PDB file of C-alpha atoms in Angstrom:
ATOM      1  CA  MET D  16      -9.586 -12.073  23.751  1.00  0.00           C
ATOM      2  CA  LEU D  17      -6.890 -11.652  21.112  1.00  0.00           C
ATOM      3  CA  PRO D  18      -7.974 -14.737  19.079  1.00  0.00           C
ATOM      4  CA  LEU D  19     -11.499 -13.312  18.760  1.00  0.00           C
ATOM      5  CA  LEU D  20     -10.125  -9.932  17.666  1.00  0.00           C
ATOM      6  CA  LEU D  21      -7.910 -11.574  15.042  1.00  0.00           C
ATOM      7  CA  LEU D  22     -10.848 -13.602  13.715  1.00  0.00           C
ATOM      8  CA  ILE D  23     -12.919 -10.429  13.412  1.00  0.00           C
ATOM      9  CA  SER D  24      -9.980  -8.659  11.752  1.00  0.00           C
ATOM     10  CA  LEU D  25      -9.740 -11.420   9.146  1.00  0.00           C
ATOM     11  CA  GLY D  26     -13.464 -11.088   8.440  1.00  0.00           C
ATOM     12  CA  VAL D  27     -13.148  -7.310   8.203  1.00  0.00           C
ATOM     13  CA  GLY D  28     -10.377  -7.683   5.620  1.00  0.00           C
ATOM     14  CA  VAL D  29     -12.439 -10.122   3.550  1.00  0.00           C
ATOM     15  CA  LEU D  30     -15.401  -7.759   3.558  1.00  0.00           C
ATOM     16  CA  ILE D  31     -13.288  -4.726   2.628  1.00  0.00           C
ATOM     17  CA  GLY D  32     -11.858  -6.591  -0.351  1.00  0.00           C
ATOM     18  CA  ALA D  33     -15.127  -8.204  -1.439  1.00  0.00           C
ATOM     19  CA  VAL D  34     -17.855  -5.599  -0.889  1.00  0.00           C
ATOM     20  CA  GLY D  35     -16.046  -2.455   0.207  1.00  0.00           C
ATOM     21  CA  VAL D  36     -17.897  -2.324   3.531  1.00  0.00           C
ATOM     22  CA  GLY D  37     -16.519  -3.974   6.621  1.00  0.00           C
ATOM     23  CA  GLY D  38     -13.999  -1.667   8.238  1.00  0.00           C
ATOM     24  CA  VAL D  39     -16.743  -0.167  10.389  1.00  0.00           C
ATOM     25  CA  LEU D  40     -16.895  -3.451  12.307  1.00  0.00           C
ATOM     26  CA  LEU D  41     -13.293  -3.238  13.513  1.00  0.00           C
ATOM     27  CA  ILE D  42     -13.855  -0.221  15.767  1.00  0.00           C
ATOM     28  CA  PRO D  43     -16.408  -1.821  18.113  1.00  0.00           C
ATOM     29  CA  ALA D  44     -14.278  -4.999  18.077  1.00  0.00           C
ATOM     30  CA  LEU D  45     -11.238  -3.066  19.321  1.00  0.00           C
ATOM     31  CA  ASN D  46     -13.383  -1.291  21.885  1.00  0.00           C
ATOM     32  CA  VAL D  47     -14.899  -4.492  23.292  1.00  0.00           C
ATOM     33  CA  THR D  48     -12.157  -7.122  22.917  1.00  0.00           C
ATOM     34  CA  ALA D  49      -9.041  -4.987  23.428  1.00  0.00           C
ATOM     35  CA  GLY D  50     -10.424  -2.545  25.982  1.00  0.00           C
ATOM     36  CA  LEU D  51      -9.476   0.558  23.990  1.00  0.00           C
ATOM     37  CA  THR D  52     -11.557   3.700  24.386  1.00  0.00           C
ATOM     38  CA  ILE D  53     -13.788   4.604  21.450  1.00  0.00           C
ATOM     39  CA  GLN D  54     -11.342   7.350  20.381  1.00  0.00           C
ATOM     40  CA  GLN D  55      -8.360   4.968  20.619  1.00  0.00           C
ATOM     41  CA  SER D  56     -10.306   2.298  18.704  1.00  0.00           C
ATOM     42  CA  MET D  57     -11.149   4.770  15.927  1.00  0.00           C
ATOM     43  CA  ALA D  58      -7.561   6.027  15.644  1.00  0.00           C
ATOM     44  CA  THR D  59      -6.044   2.529  15.717  1.00  0.00           C
ATOM     45  CA  ALA D  60      -8.516   1.132  13.173  1.00  0.00           C
ATOM     46  CA  LEU D  61      -7.954   4.065  10.822  1.00  0.00           C
ATOM     47  CA  PHE D  62      -4.188   3.455  10.911  1.00  0.00           C
ATOM     48  CA  THR D  63      -4.636  -0.201   9.867  1.00  0.00           C
ATOM     49  CA  PHE D  64      -6.786   0.848   6.901  1.00  0.00           C
ATOM     50  CA  ILE D  65      -3.732   2.467   5.284  1.00  0.00           C
ATOM     51  CA  PHE D  66      -2.344  -1.016   4.672  1.00  0.00           C
ATOM     52  CA  THR D  67      -5.600  -2.674   3.615  1.00  0.00           C
ATOM     53  CA  GLY D  68      -6.032   0.191   1.150  1.00  0.00           C
ATOM     54  CA  ILE D  69      -2.563  -0.260  -0.345  1.00  0.00           C
ATOM     55  CA  VAL D  70      -3.039  -4.006  -0.817  1.00  0.00           C
ATOM     56  CA  GLY D  71      -6.609  -3.606  -2.105  1.00  0.00           C
ATOM     57  CA  THR D  72      -5.532  -0.946  -4.603  1.00  0.00           C
ATOM     58  CA  TRP D  73      -2.706  -3.112  -5.912  1.00  0.00           C
ATOM     59  CA  LEU D  74      -4.947  -6.146  -6.349  1.00  0.00           C
ATOM     60  CA  PHE D  75      -7.798  -4.227  -8.013  1.00  0.00           C
ATOM     61  CA  GLN D  76      -5.377  -2.412 -10.333  1.00  0.00           C
ATOM     62  CA  LYS D  77      -3.853  -5.732 -11.398  1.00  0.00           C
ATOM     63  CA  ARG D  78      -7.330  -6.779 -12.544  1.00  0.00           C
ATOM     64  CA  GLY D  79      -8.052  -3.447 -14.259  1.00  0.00           C
ATOM     65  CA  SER D  80     -10.958  -2.687 -11.906  1.00  0.00           C
ATOM     66  CA  ILE D  81     -10.052   0.882 -10.892  1.00  0.00           C
ATOM     67  CA  ASP D  82     -11.551   3.771 -12.865  1.00  0.00           C
ATOM     68  CA  TRP D  83      -9.010   6.526 -12.229  1.00  0.00           C
ATOM     69  CA  GLY D  84     -11.307   9.178 -13.729  1.00  0.00           C
ATOM     70  CA  ILE D  85     -13.619   8.572 -10.775  1.00  0.00           C
ATOM     71  CA  THR D  86     -10.911   7.869  -8.232  1.00  0.00           C
ATOM     72  CA  VAL D  87      -8.625  10.914  -8.555  1.00  0.00           C
ATOM     73  CA  PRO D  88     -11.167  13.626  -7.617  1.00  0.00           C
ATOM     74  CA  LEU D  89     -12.427  11.438  -4.763  1.00  0.00           C
ATOM     75  CA  CYS D  90      -8.892  11.200  -3.390  1.00  0.00           C
ATOM     76  CA  ILE D  91      -8.300  14.946  -3.618  1.00  0.00           C
ATOM     77  CA  GLY D  92     -11.384  15.657  -1.509  1.00  0.00           C
ATOM     78  CA  ALA D  93     -10.538  12.912   0.981  1.00  0.00           C
ATOM     79  CA  ALA D  94      -6.932  14.032   1.447  1.00  0.00           C
ATOM     80  CA  LEU D  95      -7.971  17.616   2.164  1.00  0.00           C
ATOM     81  CA  PHE D  96     -10.673  16.843   4.708  1.00  0.00           C
ATOM     82  CA  GLY D  97      -9.417  13.743   6.567  1.00  0.00           C
ATOM     83  CA  PHE D  98      -7.153  15.825   8.814  1.00  0.00           C
ATOM     84  CA  LEU D  99     -10.051  18.157   9.699  1.00  0.00           C
ATOM     85  CA  GLY D 100     -12.154  15.173  10.705  1.00  0.00           C
ATOM     86  CA  ALA D 101      -9.449  13.888  13.037  1.00  0.00           C
ATOM     87  CA  TRP D 102      -9.184  17.358  14.605  1.00  0.00           C
ATOM     88  CA  ALA D 103     -12.957  17.470  15.145  1.00  0.00           C
ATOM     89  CA  ASN D 104     -12.739  14.042  16.805  1.00  0.00           C
ATOM     90  CA  THR D 105     -10.833  15.535  19.736  1.00  0.00           C
ATOM     91  CA  TRP D 106     -13.641  17.963  20.550  1.00  0.00           C
ATOM     92  CA  LEU D 107     -16.479  15.447  20.845  1.00  0.00           C
ATOM     93  CA  ASP D 108     -17.164  13.127  23.786  1.00  0.00           C
ATOM     94  CA  SER D 109     -17.174   9.343  23.418  1.00  0.00           C
ATOM     95  CA  ARG D 110     -20.991   9.021  23.591  1.00  0.00           C
ATOM     96  CA  VAL D 111     -21.489  11.439  20.690  1.00  0.00           C
ATOM     97  CA  LEU D 112     -18.782   9.690  18.663  1.00  0.00           C
ATOM     98  CA  THR D 113     -20.356   6.303  19.341  1.00  0.00           C
ATOM     99  CA  LEU D 114     -23.755   7.540  18.154  1.00  0.00           C
ATOM    100  CA  ILE D 115     -22.203   9.068  15.026  1.00  0.00           C
ATOM    101  CA  LEU D 116     -20.413   5.803  14.315  1.00  0.00           C
ATOM    102  CA  ALA D 117     -23.625   3.821  14.884  1.00  0.00           C
ATOM    103  CA  GLY D 118     -25.451   6.056  12.428  1.00  0.00           C
ATOM    104  CA  LEU D 119     -22.751   5.602   9.788  1.00  0.00           C
ATOM    105  CA  ILE D 120     -22.779   1.827  10.240  1.00  0.00           C
ATOM    106  CA  VAL D 121     -26.567   1.677   9.877  1.00  0.00           C
ATOM    107  CA  PHE D 122     -26.390   3.974   6.838  1.00  0.00           C
ATOM    108  CA  ALA D 123     -23.812   1.705   5.200  1.00  0.00           C
ATOM    109  CA  GLY D 124     -25.896  -1.353   6.064  1.00  0.00           C
ATOM    110  CA  VAL D 125     -29.120   0.033   4.599  1.00  0.00           C
ATOM    111  CA  TYR D 126     -27.493   1.010   1.309  1.00  0.00           C
ATOM    112  CA  THR D 127     -25.569  -2.224   1.023  1.00  0.00           C
ATOM    113  CA  LEU D 128     -28.752  -4.202   1.669  1.00  0.00           C
ATOM    114  CA  ARG D 129     -30.703  -2.249  -0.907  1.00  0.00           C
ATOM    115  CA  GLY D 130     -27.889  -2.546  -3.422  1.00  0.00           C
ATOM    116  CA  SER D 131     -27.581  -0.047  -6.253  1.00  0.00           C
ATOM    117  CA  THR D 132     -30.933   1.693  -5.921  1.00  0.00           C
ATOM    118  CA  GLY D 133     -29.900   5.012  -7.402  1.00  0.00           C
ATOM    119  CA  SER D 134     -29.948   6.001 -11.047  1.00  0.00           C
ATOM    120  CA  HIS D 135     -28.587   3.423 -13.491  1.00  0.00           C
ATOM    121  CA  GLN D 136     -26.704   6.295 -15.136  1.00  0.00           C
ATOM    122  CA  GLU D 137     -23.823   8.068 -13.480  1.00  0.00           C
ATOM    123  CA  ALA D 138     -24.705  11.492 -12.117  1.00  0.00           C
ATOM    124  CA  PHE D 139     -23.726  14.274 -14.555  1.00  0.00           C
ATOM    125  CA  ALA D 140     -22.809  11.712 -17.214  1.00  0.00           C
ATOM    126  CA  GLY D 141     -21.388  13.623 -20.174  1.00  0.00           C
ATOM    127  CA  GLN D 142     -20.757  16.694 -18.005  1.00  0.00           C
ATOM    128  CA  ARG D 143     -17.208  15.991 -16.938  1.00  0.00           C
ATOM    129  CA  ARG D 144     -16.535  19.180 -14.961  1.00  0.00           C
ATOM    130  CA  ARG D 145     -19.704  18.907 -12.881  1.00  0.00           C
ATOM    131  CA  GLN D 146     -19.081  15.218 -12.270  1.00  0.00           C
ATOM    132  CA  GLN D 147     -15.527  15.972 -11.112  1.00  0.00           C
ATOM    133  CA  TRP D 148     -16.824  18.523  -8.592  1.00  0.00           C
ATOM    134  CA  LEU D 149     -19.433  16.051  -7.358  1.00  0.00           C
ATOM    135  CA  LEU D 150     -16.794  13.364  -6.887  1.00  0.00           C
ATOM    136  CA  ALA D 151     -14.521  15.804  -5.042  1.00  0.00           C
ATOM    137  CA  ALA D 152     -17.429  16.688  -2.725  1.00  0.00           C
ATOM    138  CA  ILE D 153     -18.094  12.986  -2.073  1.00  0.00           C
ATOM    139  CA  GLY D 154     -14.385  12.521  -1.340  1.00  0.00           C
ATOM    140  CA  ALA D 155     -14.432  15.459   1.086  1.00  0.00           C
ATOM    141  CA  ALA D 156     -17.386  13.944   2.957  1.00  0.00           C
ATOM    142  CA  VAL D 157     -15.663  10.558   3.065  1.00  0.00           C
ATOM    143  CA  GLY D 158     -12.347  12.014   4.246  1.00  0.00           C
ATOM    144  CA  PHE D 159     -13.959  14.097   6.983  1.00  0.00           C
ATOM    145  CA  GLY D 160     -16.114  11.172   8.118  1.00  0.00           C
ATOM    146  CA  SER D 161     -13.102   8.861   8.195  1.00  0.00           C
ATOM    147  CA  GLY D 162     -11.030  11.242  10.271  1.00  0.00           C
ATOM    148  CA  LEU D 163     -13.941  11.990  12.606  1.00  0.00           C
ATOM    149  CA  THR D 164     -14.995   8.422  13.333  1.00  0.00           C
ATOM    150  CA  GLY D 165     -12.097   6.154  12.262  1.00  0.00           C
ATOM    151  CA  VAL D 166     -14.270   4.509   9.591  1.00  0.00           C
ATOM    152  CA  GLY D 167     -12.331   3.539   6.468  1.00  0.00           C
ATOM    153  CA  GLY D 168     -13.208   5.140   3.131  1.00  0.00           C
ATOM    154  CA  PRO D 169     -15.161   2.205   1.635  1.00  0.00           C
ATOM    155  CA  ALA D 170     -17.892   2.237   4.293  1.00  0.00           C
ATOM    156  CA  LEU D 171     -18.791   5.770   3.276  1.00  0.00           C
ATOM    157  CA  SER D 172     -17.704   6.065  -0.358  1.00  0.00           C
ATOM    158  CA  VAL D 173     -19.329   2.878  -1.683  1.00  0.00           C
ATOM    159  CA  PRO D 174     -22.893   3.741  -0.543  1.00  0.00           C
ATOM    160  CA  LEU D 175     -22.520   7.336  -1.786  1.00  0.00           C
ATOM    161  CA  LEU D 176     -21.165   6.289  -5.188  1.00  0.00           C
ATOM    162  CA  LEU D 177     -23.960   3.739  -5.598  1.00  0.00           C
ATOM    163  CA  LEU D 178     -26.470   6.448  -4.702  1.00  0.00           C
ATOM    164  CA  PHE D 179     -25.196   8.624  -7.558  1.00  0.00           C
ATOM    165  CA  GLY D 180     -25.388   5.813 -10.101  1.00  0.00           C
ATOM    166  CA  PHE D 181     -21.790   4.569 -10.300  1.00  0.00           C
ATOM    167  CA  SER D 182     -21.341   0.822 -10.804  1.00  0.00           C
ATOM    168  CA  PRO D 183     -20.680  -1.371  -7.735  1.00  0.00           C
ATOM    169  CA  LEU D 184     -17.322  -2.721  -8.970  1.00  0.00           C
ATOM    170  CA  SER D 185     -16.112   0.792  -9.869  1.00  0.00           C
ATOM    171  CA  ALA D 186     -17.241   2.035  -6.457  1.00  0.00           C
ATOM    172  CA  ILE D 187     -15.434  -0.769  -4.607  1.00  0.00           C
ATOM    173  CA  GLY D 188     -12.276  -0.306  -6.702  1.00  0.00           C
ATOM    174  CA  ALA D 189     -12.194   3.453  -6.139  1.00  0.00           C
ATOM    175  CA  SER D 190     -12.852   2.967  -2.445  1.00  0.00           C
ATOM    176  CA  GLN D 191      -9.616   0.984  -2.064  1.00  0.00           C
ATOM    177  CA  VAL D 192      -7.619   4.004  -3.211  1.00  0.00           C
ATOM    178  CA  ILE D 193      -9.591   6.610  -1.288  1.00  0.00           C
ATOM    179  CA  GLN D 194      -9.103   4.436   1.773  1.00  0.00           C
ATOM    180  CA  ILE D 195      -5.364   5.144   1.622  1.00  0.00           C
ATOM    181  CA  LEU D 196      -5.719   8.911   1.332  1.00  0.00           C
ATOM    182  CA  ALA D 197      -8.482   9.242   3.923  1.00  0.00           C
ATOM    183  CA  SER D 198      -6.634   6.999   6.374  1.00  0.00           C
ATOM    184  CA  VAL D 199      -3.264   8.728   5.955  1.00  0.00           C
ATOM    185  CA  SER D 200      -4.825  12.169   6.316  1.00  0.00           C
ATOM    186  CA  GLY D 201      -6.872  11.132   9.341  1.00  0.00           C
ATOM    187  CA  THR D 202      -3.904   9.341  10.929  1.00  0.00           C
ATOM    188  CA  LEU D 203      -1.735  12.451  10.617  1.00  0.00           C
ATOM    189  CA  GLY D 204      -4.393  14.246  12.607  1.00  0.00           C
ATOM    190  CA  ASN D 205      -4.537  11.438  15.158  1.00  0.00           C
ATOM    191  CA  LEU D 206      -0.756  11.523  15.598  1.00  0.00           C
ATOM    192  CA  GLN D 207      -1.143  15.101  16.747  1.00  0.00           C
ATOM    193  CA  PHE D 208      -4.515  14.996  18.465  1.00  0.00           C
ATOM    194  CA  GLY D 209      -5.316  11.322  19.158  1.00  0.00           C
ATOM    195  CA  THR D 210      -3.881   8.045  20.459  1.00  0.00           C
ATOM    196  CA  ILE D 211      -2.925   5.025  18.306  1.00  0.00           C
ATOM    197  CA  ASP D 212      -2.067   1.607  19.747  1.00  0.00           C
ATOM    198  CA  PHE D 213       0.677   0.769  17.232  1.00  0.00           C
ATOM    199  CA  LYS D 214       1.527  -2.635  18.704  1.00  0.00           C
ATOM    200  CA  LEU D 215      -2.055  -3.862  18.407  1.00  0.00           C
ATOM    201  CA  ALA D 216      -2.484  -2.139  15.034  1.00  0.00           C
ATOM    202  CA  ALA D 217       0.489  -4.048  13.575  1.00  0.00           C
ATOM    203  CA  ILE D 218      -1.009  -7.420  14.484  1.00  0.00           C
ATOM    204  CA  VAL D 219      -4.496  -6.500  13.290  1.00  0.00           C
ATOM    205  CA  ALA D 220      -3.222  -5.002  10.016  1.00  0.00           C
ATOM    206  CA  VAL D 221      -1.375  -8.196   9.030  1.00  0.00           C
ATOM    207  CA  VAL D 222      -4.511 -10.293   9.531  1.00  0.00           C
ATOM    208  CA  GLU D 223      -6.698  -7.725   7.739  1.00  0.00           C
ATOM    209  CA  VAL D 224      -4.400  -7.741   4.711  1.00  0.00           C
ATOM    210  CA  ILE D 225      -4.715 -11.523   4.446  1.00  0.00           C
ATOM    211  CA  GLY D 226      -8.479 -11.055   4.499  1.00  0.00           C
ATOM    212  CA  VAL D 227      -8.337  -8.394   1.765  1.00  0.00           C
ATOM    213  CA  VAL D 228      -6.471 -10.786  -0.543  1.00  0.00           C
ATOM    214  CA  ILE D 229      -9.211 -13.375  -0.012  1.00  0.00           C
ATOM    215  CA  GLY D 230     -11.978 -10.804  -0.456  1.00  0.00           C
ATOM    216  CA  VAL D 231     -10.628  -9.457  -3.756  1.00  0.00           C
ATOM    217  CA  ARG D 232     -10.502 -12.987  -5.140  1.00  0.00           C
ATOM    218  CA  ILE D 233     -14.102 -13.523  -4.099  1.00  0.00           C
ATOM    219  CA  VAL D 234     -15.508 -10.314  -5.621  1.00  0.00           C
ATOM    220  CA  HIS D 235     -13.847 -11.030  -8.982  1.00  0.00           C
ATOM    221  CA  ALA D 236     -14.848 -14.698  -9.043  1.00  0.00           C
ATOM    222  CA  VAL D 237     -18.444 -14.886  -7.843  1.00  0.00           C
ATOM    223  CA  ASN D 238     -21.648 -12.902  -7.562  1.00  0.00           C
ATOM    224  CA  ALA D 239     -21.174 -10.761  -4.464  1.00  0.00           C
ATOM    225  CA  GLN D 240     -24.881 -10.230  -3.716  1.00  0.00           C
ATOM    226  CA  VAL D 241     -24.930 -12.816  -0.914  1.00  0.00           C
ATOM    227  CA  LEU D 242     -21.899 -11.191   0.696  1.00  0.00           C
ATOM    228  CA  ARG D 243     -23.480  -7.745   0.330  1.00  0.00           C
ATOM    229  CA  LYS D 244     -26.598  -8.890   2.167  1.00  0.00           C
ATOM    230  CA  ALA D 245     -24.572 -10.575   4.885  1.00  0.00           C
ATOM    231  CA  VAL D 246     -22.436  -7.521   5.606  1.00  0.00           C
ATOM    232  CA  ALA D 247     -25.502  -5.274   5.453  1.00  0.00           C
ATOM    233  CA  ILE D 248     -27.222  -7.298   8.162  1.00  0.00           C
ATOM    234  CA  LEU D 249     -24.007  -7.289  10.202  1.00  0.00           C
ATOM    235  CA  CYS D 250     -23.757  -3.508   9.908  1.00  0.00           C
ATOM    236  CA  LEU D 251     -27.371  -3.051  10.999  1.00  0.00           C
ATOM    237  CA  LEU D 252     -26.887  -5.283  14.042  1.00  0.00           C
ATOM    238  CA  VAL D 253     -23.587  -3.700  15.068  1.00  0.00           C
ATOM    239  CA  GLY D 254     -24.935  -0.177  14.540  1.00  0.00           C
ATOM    240  CA  ALA D 255     -28.004  -0.905  16.656  1.00  0.00           C
ATOM    241  CA  GLY D 256     -25.830  -2.502  19.344  1.00  0.00           C
ATOM    242  CA  LEU D 257     -23.527   0.520  19.492  1.00  0.00           C
ATOM    243  CA  ALA D 258     -26.467   2.899  19.785  1.00  0.00           C
ATOM    244  CA  LEU D 259     -27.939   0.858  22.657  1.00  0.00           C
ATOM    245  CA  ARG D 260     -24.535   0.779  24.343  1.00  0.00           C
ATOM    246  CA  ALA D 261     -24.167   4.569  24.027  1.00  0.00           C
ATOM    247  CA  PHE D 262     -27.452   4.973  25.888  1.00  0.00           C
ATOM    248  CA  GLY D 263     -26.339   2.531  28.591  1.00  0.00           C
ATOM    249  CA  ILE D 264     -28.834  -0.181  27.634  1.00  0.00           C
ATOM    250  CA  LEU D 265     -26.166  -2.799  26.856  1.00  0.00           C
TER     251      LEU D 265
END
């Protein structure tokens, strides 16, 4: 089923580059098509997101779409808490992890579908210190969630940043950078506590990176609302499917 996995990986890369949400779909794909356990799928997916993050960051920076004032505190929080999330991953059984992952996927889908429904003004605008602490807290939540479930930073950071009034393009740009820190931190934990299929990860990462290049071109060239709705529906379906599978219905 390698061709199907590679096709999904390409789509995941496109979605990461275009709307910031998409990495969550790789974990169930690895679980179903490659036969990895849910923990192995999470660890392997998280490792590949290091490379999609590096390429996404480079491409967004070239276009001047990364607000480093937002990004730096996010990365600090993510780097500190990603390792803790990976450690916590080893203490939970696969059914609990699957349900957590399903919840995160549905959460990302709902917020992506609704779009930017929070305040049109950034939280704590004009109050730099408070905003920096808020961003660090968001980064900590993203890092811990990434390490715990193998979900890349964008799936968690983009919805949270939109909720607190940050612009979609700024959120997607920042998420490319936080993806690197959260993934590296979580992977360090997985190297000690988890299992990564490096051979499969290498193949998947190459295809994902190609997708990211395509996705970044799309988000800077066209209105991304159609893509946002499409990935939101995908997230809702995949999240529901994972939940049903955890309960033995599928």
